[in-house]
Coordinates of C-alpha atoms in Angstrom, one line a residue:
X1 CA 0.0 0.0 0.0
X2 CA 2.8 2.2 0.8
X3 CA 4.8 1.8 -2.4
X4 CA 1.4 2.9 -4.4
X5 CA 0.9 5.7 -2.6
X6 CA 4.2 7.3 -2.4
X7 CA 3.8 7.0 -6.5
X8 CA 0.3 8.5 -6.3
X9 CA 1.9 11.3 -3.4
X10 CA 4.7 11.9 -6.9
X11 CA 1.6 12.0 -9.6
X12 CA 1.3 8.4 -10.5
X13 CA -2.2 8.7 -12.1
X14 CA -2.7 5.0 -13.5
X15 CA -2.3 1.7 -13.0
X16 CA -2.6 -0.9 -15.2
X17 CA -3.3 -4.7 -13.0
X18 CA -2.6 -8.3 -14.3
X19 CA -3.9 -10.9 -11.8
X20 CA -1.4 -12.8 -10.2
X21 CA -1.3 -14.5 -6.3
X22 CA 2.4 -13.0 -5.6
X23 CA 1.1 -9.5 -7.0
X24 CA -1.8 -9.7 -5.2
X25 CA -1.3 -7.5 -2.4
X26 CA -0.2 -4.6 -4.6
X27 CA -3.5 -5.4 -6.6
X28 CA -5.5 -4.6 -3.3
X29 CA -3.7 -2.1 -2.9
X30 CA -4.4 -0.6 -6.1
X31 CA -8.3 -1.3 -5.6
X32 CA -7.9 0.4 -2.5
X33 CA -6.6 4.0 -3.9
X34 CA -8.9 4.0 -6.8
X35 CA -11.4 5.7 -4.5
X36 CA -8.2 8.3 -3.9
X37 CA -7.7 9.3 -7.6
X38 CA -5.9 6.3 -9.1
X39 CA -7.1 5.2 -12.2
X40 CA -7.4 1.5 -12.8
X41 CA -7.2 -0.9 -15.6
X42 CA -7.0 -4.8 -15.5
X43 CA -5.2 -6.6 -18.2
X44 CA -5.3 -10.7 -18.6
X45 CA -2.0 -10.8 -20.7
X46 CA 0.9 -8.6 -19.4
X47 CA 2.7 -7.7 -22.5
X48 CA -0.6 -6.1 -24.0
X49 CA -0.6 -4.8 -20.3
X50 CA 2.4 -3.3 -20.5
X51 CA 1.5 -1.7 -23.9
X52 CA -1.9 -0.5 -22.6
X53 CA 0.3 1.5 -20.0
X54 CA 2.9 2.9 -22.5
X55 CA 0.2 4.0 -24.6
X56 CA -1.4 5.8 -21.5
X57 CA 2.5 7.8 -20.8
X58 CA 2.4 8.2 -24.5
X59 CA -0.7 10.3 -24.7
X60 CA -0.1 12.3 -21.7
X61 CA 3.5 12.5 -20.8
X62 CA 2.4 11.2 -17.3
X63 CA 3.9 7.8 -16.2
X64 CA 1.5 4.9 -15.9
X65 CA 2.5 2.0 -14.1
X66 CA 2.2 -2.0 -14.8
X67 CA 2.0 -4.6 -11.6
X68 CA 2.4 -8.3 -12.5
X69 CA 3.6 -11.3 -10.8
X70 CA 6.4 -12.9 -11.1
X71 CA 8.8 -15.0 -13.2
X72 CA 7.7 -15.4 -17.2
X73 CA 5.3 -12.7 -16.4
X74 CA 7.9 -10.3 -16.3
X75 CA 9.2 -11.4 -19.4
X76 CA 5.7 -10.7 -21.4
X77 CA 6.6 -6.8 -20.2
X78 CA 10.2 -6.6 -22.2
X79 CA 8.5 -5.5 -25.2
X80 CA 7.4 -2.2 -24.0
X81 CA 10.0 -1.8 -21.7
X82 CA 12.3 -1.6 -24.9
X83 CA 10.0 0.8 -26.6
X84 CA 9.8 3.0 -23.4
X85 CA 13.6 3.7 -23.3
X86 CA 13.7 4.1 -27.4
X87 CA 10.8 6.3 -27.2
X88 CA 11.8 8.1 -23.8
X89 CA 8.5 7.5 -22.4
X90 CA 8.3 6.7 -18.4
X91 CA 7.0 3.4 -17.9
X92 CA 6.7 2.1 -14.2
X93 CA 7.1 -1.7 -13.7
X94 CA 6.1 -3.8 -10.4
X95 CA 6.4 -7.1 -10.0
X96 CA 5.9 -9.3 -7.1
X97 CA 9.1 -12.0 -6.8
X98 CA 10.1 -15.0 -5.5
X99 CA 12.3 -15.1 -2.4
X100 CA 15.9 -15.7 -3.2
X101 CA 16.2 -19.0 -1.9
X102 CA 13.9 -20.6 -4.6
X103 CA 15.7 -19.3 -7.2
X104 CA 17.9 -22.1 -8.9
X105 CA 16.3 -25.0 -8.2
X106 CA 13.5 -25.3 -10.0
X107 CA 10.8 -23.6 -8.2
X108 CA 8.0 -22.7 -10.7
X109 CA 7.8 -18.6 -11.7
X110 CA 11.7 -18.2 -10.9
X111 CA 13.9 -16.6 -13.6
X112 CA 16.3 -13.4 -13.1
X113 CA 13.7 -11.2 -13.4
X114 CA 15.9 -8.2 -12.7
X115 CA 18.9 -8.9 -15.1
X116 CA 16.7 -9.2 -18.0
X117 CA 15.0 -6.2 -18.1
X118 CA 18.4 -4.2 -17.0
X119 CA 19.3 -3.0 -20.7
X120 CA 16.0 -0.9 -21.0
X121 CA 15.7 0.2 -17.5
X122 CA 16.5 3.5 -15.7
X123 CA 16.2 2.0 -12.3
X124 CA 15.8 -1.5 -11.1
X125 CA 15.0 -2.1 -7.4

């Protein structure tokens, strides 16, 4: 709830939401601030998520944000991350993740989430 509405507090006007358990708290959290301002849209597939939200940055200059869960969802969101930096249009990306000690060994939803996106992010936290 607190990461959502520090980016509200700086003008995050948007969000775009893809269902996912690990993402899920940030999803309530999102339902939670639309009756603060925060404009929601739910996407079923997260690269045409992504996409939605670029579109929405596109048209207005003001950042939208995508929240997914983790792993190969992430992935689907490297398209538009790519277009974002070429285009120079702010794109905000939040994913849930797996804890660090299921990484490697096969756990389902575990890649490197944060290398791959890297090249076309500003900031990774």
């Amino acid at each position: 709830m607190r990461l959502l509405q520090a980016l509200q507090a700086c003008g995050l006007r948007r969000l775009v939401l893809c269902p996912g358990s690990r993402s899920g708290p940030l999803a309530v959290a999102g339902g939670l601030l639309e009756r603060h301002g925060l404009e929601l849209f739910t996407g079923v597939d997260e690269r045409s998520a992504a996409f939605l939200a670029l579109g929405l940055g596109r048209a207005d200059g003001h950042a939208a944000a995508v929240v997914t869960t983790s792993g190969t969802a992430v992935a689907n969101l490297l398209p538009a991350a790519v277009e974002a930096d070429h285009g120079a249009i702010a794109l905000l990306l939040l994913s849930a993740d797996r804890p660090q000690r299921l990484k490697g060994i096969g756990a389902n939803q575990t890649v490197n989430q944060e290398r791959f996106l890297e090249p076309s992010a500003r900031l990774a936290l």
